[in-house]
Amino acid sequence: MSKQEPVTHVVIFKLDKNKFRPVHCAQLLAQMRGSIPGMIALKFGPANTQPFGDYTDRSQGYTHVLVSKHVEPAALHHYQDHPLHIALVKYLRSVTVDKPLAIDVTSHL
């Protein structure tokens, strides 16, 4: 990755449906939006396991996805250390049933 390429951060989770609190999570995400320099997008939501009739569910038990986009890799590094991101991570770790899976990609792909 060159210094100036946008980077997209993707994390998939297996969340405990009995512990996960969507409203609390939404509040944490709302606090992050517009507060972390270099983060240009932040999306979070449940897996859509039935988008159409004969769809084959390939989610392998993963229930939710987080996608954030950053202006450059340095901004992703800043995001990772930001107190609001750390608060979200702490909360999500408390409601996960398995380790999340994460990948970072350059956005031009």
PDB file of C-alpha atoms in Angstrom:
ATOM      1  CA  MET A   1       0.000   0.000   0.000  1.00  0.00           C
ATOM      2  CA  SER A   2       1.284   3.404  -0.844  1.00  0.00           C
ATOM      3  CA  LYS A   3       0.958   6.148   1.707  1.00  0.00           C
ATOM      4  CA  GLN A   4      -1.951   7.968   0.062  1.00  0.00           C
ATOM      5  CA  GLU A   5      -4.259   5.087  -0.907  1.00  0.00           C
ATOM      6  CA  PRO A   6      -7.525   4.795   1.022  1.00  0.00           C
ATOM      7  CA  VAL A   7      -7.801   1.627   3.077  1.00  0.00           C
ATOM      8  CA  THR A   8     -10.915  -0.317   4.041  1.00  0.00           C
ATOM      9  CA  HIS A   9     -11.013  -2.226   7.324  1.00  0.00           C
ATOM     10  CA  VAL A  10     -13.450  -5.170   7.479  1.00  0.00           C
ATOM     11  CA  VAL A  11     -14.220  -7.213  10.599  1.00  0.00           C
ATOM     12  CA  ILE A  12     -16.781 -10.006  10.882  1.00  0.00           C
ATOM     13  CA  PHE A  13     -18.146 -11.138  14.219  1.00  0.00           C
ATOM     14  CA  LYS A  14     -20.019 -13.999  15.829  1.00  0.00           C
ATOM     15  CA  LEU A  15     -22.071 -12.151  18.430  1.00  0.00           C
ATOM     16  CA  ASP A  16     -24.041 -13.708  21.282  1.00  0.00           C
ATOM     17  CA  LYS A  17     -27.669 -12.821  20.543  1.00  0.00           C
ATOM     18  CA  ASN A  18     -28.483 -12.904  24.266  1.00  0.00           C
ATOM     19  CA  LYS A  19     -25.727 -10.447  25.218  1.00  0.00           C
ATOM     20  CA  PHE A  20     -25.575  -8.138  22.189  1.00  0.00           C
ATOM     21  CA  ARG A  21     -27.410  -4.842  22.695  1.00  0.00           C
ATOM     22  CA  PRO A  22     -28.028  -3.170  19.303  1.00  0.00           C
ATOM     23  CA  VAL A  23     -28.986   0.201  20.812  1.00  0.00           C
ATOM     24  CA  HIS A  24     -25.814   0.390  22.902  1.00  0.00           C
ATOM     25  CA  CYS A  25     -23.690  -0.614  19.916  1.00  0.00           C
ATOM     26  CA  ALA A  26     -25.424   2.014  17.748  1.00  0.00           C
ATOM     27  CA  GLN A  27     -24.621   4.662  20.358  1.00  0.00           C
ATOM     28  CA  LEU A  28     -20.942   3.723  20.358  1.00  0.00           C
ATOM     29  CA  LEU A  29     -20.844   3.819  16.550  1.00  0.00           C
ATOM     30  CA  ALA A  30     -22.614   7.195  16.465  1.00  0.00           C
ATOM     31  CA  GLN A  31     -19.983   8.631  18.808  1.00  0.00           C
ATOM     32  CA  MET A  32     -17.247   7.424  16.457  1.00  0.00           C
ATOM     33  CA  ARG A  33     -18.726   8.879  13.263  1.00  0.00           C
ATOM     34  CA  GLY A  34     -17.221  12.283  12.592  1.00  0.00           C
ATOM     35  CA  SER A  35     -14.959  12.059  15.644  1.00  0.00           C
ATOM     36  CA  ILE A  36     -12.002  10.077  14.344  1.00  0.00           C
ATOM     37  CA  PRO A  37      -9.715  12.008  11.979  1.00  0.00           C
ATOM     38  CA  GLY A  38      -9.190  10.288   8.637  1.00  0.00           C
ATOM     39  CA  MET A  39     -12.130   7.893   8.991  1.00  0.00           C
ATOM     40  CA  ILE A  40     -14.437   8.639   6.062  1.00  0.00           C
ATOM     41  CA  ALA A  41     -17.044   5.897   6.505  1.00  0.00           C
ATOM     42  CA  LEU A  42     -18.241   3.513   9.203  1.00  0.00           C
ATOM     43  CA  LYS A  43     -20.863   0.811   8.654  1.00  0.00           C
ATOM     44  CA  PHE A  44     -22.031  -1.968  10.959  1.00  0.00           C
ATOM     45  CA  GLY A  45     -24.861  -4.427  10.598  1.00  0.00           C
ATOM     46  CA  PRO A  46     -26.178  -7.969  10.803  1.00  0.00           C
ATOM     47  CA  ALA A  47     -25.444 -10.616   8.212  1.00  0.00           C
ATOM     48  CA  ASN A  48     -28.177 -10.900   5.623  1.00  0.00           C
ATOM     49  CA  THR A  49     -28.572 -14.673   5.451  1.00  0.00           C
ATOM     50  CA  GLN A  50     -31.645 -14.592   3.196  1.00  0.00           C
ATOM     51  CA  PRO A  51     -31.417 -11.689   0.697  1.00  0.00           C
ATOM     52  CA  PHE A  52     -33.409 -13.677  -1.874  1.00  0.00           C
ATOM     53  CA  GLY A  53     -35.356 -16.935  -2.059  1.00  0.00           C
ATOM     54  CA  ASP A  54     -32.804 -19.542  -3.116  1.00  0.00           C
ATOM     55  CA  TYR A  55     -29.805 -17.859  -1.486  1.00  0.00           C
ATOM     56  CA  THR A  56     -27.217 -20.179   0.056  1.00  0.00           C
ATOM     57  CA  ASP A  57     -26.123 -18.889   3.461  1.00  0.00           C
ATOM     58  CA  ARG A  58     -22.315 -18.793   3.516  1.00  0.00           C
ATOM     59  CA  SER A  59     -21.927 -16.776   6.723  1.00  0.00           C
ATOM     60  CA  GLN A  60     -20.483 -19.747   8.668  1.00  0.00           C
ATOM     61  CA  GLY A  61     -22.044 -18.484  11.872  1.00  0.00           C
ATOM     62  CA  TYR A  62     -20.739 -14.933  11.565  1.00  0.00           C
ATOM     63  CA  THR A  63     -23.571 -12.633  12.543  1.00  0.00           C
ATOM     64  CA  HIS A  64     -22.364  -9.053  12.017  1.00  0.00           C
ATOM     65  CA  VAL A  65     -19.893  -7.027   9.981  1.00  0.00           C
ATOM     66  CA  LEU A  66     -18.079  -3.753  10.596  1.00  0.00           C
ATOM     67  CA  VAL A  67     -16.617  -1.836   7.653  1.00  0.00           C
ATOM     68  CA  SER A  68     -14.633   1.363   8.075  1.00  0.00           C
ATOM     69  CA  LYS A  69     -12.890   3.364   5.366  1.00  0.00           C
ATOM     70  CA  HIS A  70      -9.854   5.555   6.017  1.00  0.00           C
ATOM     71  CA  VAL A  71      -8.100   8.142   3.860  1.00  0.00           C
ATOM     72  CA  GLU A  72      -4.742   6.355   4.183  1.00  0.00           C
ATOM     73  CA  PRO A  73      -3.046   3.652   6.263  1.00  0.00           C
ATOM     74  CA  ALA A  74      -1.857   6.207   8.836  1.00  0.00           C
ATOM     75  CA  ALA A  75      -5.500   7.116   9.477  1.00  0.00           C
ATOM     76  CA  LEU A  76      -6.317   3.440  10.077  1.00  0.00           C
ATOM     77  CA  HIS A  77      -3.467   3.323  12.591  1.00  0.00           C
ATOM     78  CA  HIS A  78      -4.882   6.387  14.357  1.00  0.00           C
ATOM     79  CA  TYR A  79      -8.372   4.777  14.345  1.00  0.00           C
ATOM     80  CA  GLN A  80      -7.034   1.613  15.978  1.00  0.00           C
ATOM     81  CA  ASP A  81      -5.607   3.621  18.886  1.00  0.00           C
ATOM     82  CA  HIS A  82      -8.507   6.070  19.241  1.00  0.00           C
ATOM     83  CA  PRO A  83     -10.353   5.882  22.609  1.00  0.00           C
ATOM     84  CA  LEU A  84     -13.764   5.629  20.898  1.00  0.00           C
ATOM     85  CA  HIS A  85     -12.597   2.661  18.815  1.00  0.00           C
ATOM     86  CA  ILE A  86     -11.103   1.050  21.913  1.00  0.00           C
ATOM     87  CA  ALA A  87     -14.465   1.446  23.693  1.00  0.00           C
ATOM     88  CA  LEU A  88     -16.245  -0.264  20.773  1.00  0.00           C
ATOM     89  CA  VAL A  89     -13.688  -3.084  20.729  1.00  0.00           C
ATOM     90  CA  LYS A  90     -14.101  -3.596  24.480  1.00  0.00           C
ATOM     91  CA  TYR A  91     -17.875  -3.807  24.118  1.00  0.00           C
ATOM     92  CA  LEU A  92     -17.822  -6.137  21.107  1.00  0.00           C
ATOM     93  CA  ARG A  93     -15.309  -8.447  22.798  1.00  0.00           C
ATOM     94  CA  SER A  94     -17.725  -8.755  25.712  1.00  0.00           C
ATOM     95  CA  VAL A  95     -20.494 -10.043  23.421  1.00  0.00           C
ATOM     96  CA  THR A  96     -18.583 -12.217  20.936  1.00  0.00           C
ATOM     97  CA  VAL A  97     -18.726 -16.002  21.021  1.00  0.00           C
ATOM     98  CA  ASP A  98     -15.645 -16.534  18.844  1.00  0.00           C
ATOM     99  CA  LYS A  99     -12.651 -14.552  17.626  1.00  0.00           C
ATOM    100  CA  PRO A 100     -13.560 -12.015  14.946  1.00  0.00           C
ATOM    101  CA  LEU A 101     -11.994 -12.176  11.506  1.00  0.00           C
ATOM    102  CA  ALA A 102     -10.434  -8.966  10.149  1.00  0.00           C
ATOM    103  CA  ILE A 103      -8.841  -7.867   6.894  1.00  0.00           C
ATOM    104  CA  ASP A 104      -7.620  -4.535   5.564  1.00  0.00           C
ATOM    105  CA  VAL A 105      -7.629  -3.800   1.829  1.00  0.00           C
ATOM    106  CA  THR A 106      -6.725  -0.903  -0.379  1.00  0.00           C
ATOM    107  CA  SER A 107      -9.951   0.643  -1.561  1.00  0.00           C
ATOM    108  CA  HIS A 108      -9.111   0.770  -5.252  1.00  0.00           C
ATOM    109  CA  LEU A 109      -9.498  -3.012  -5.608  1.00  0.00           C
TER     110      LEU A 109
END
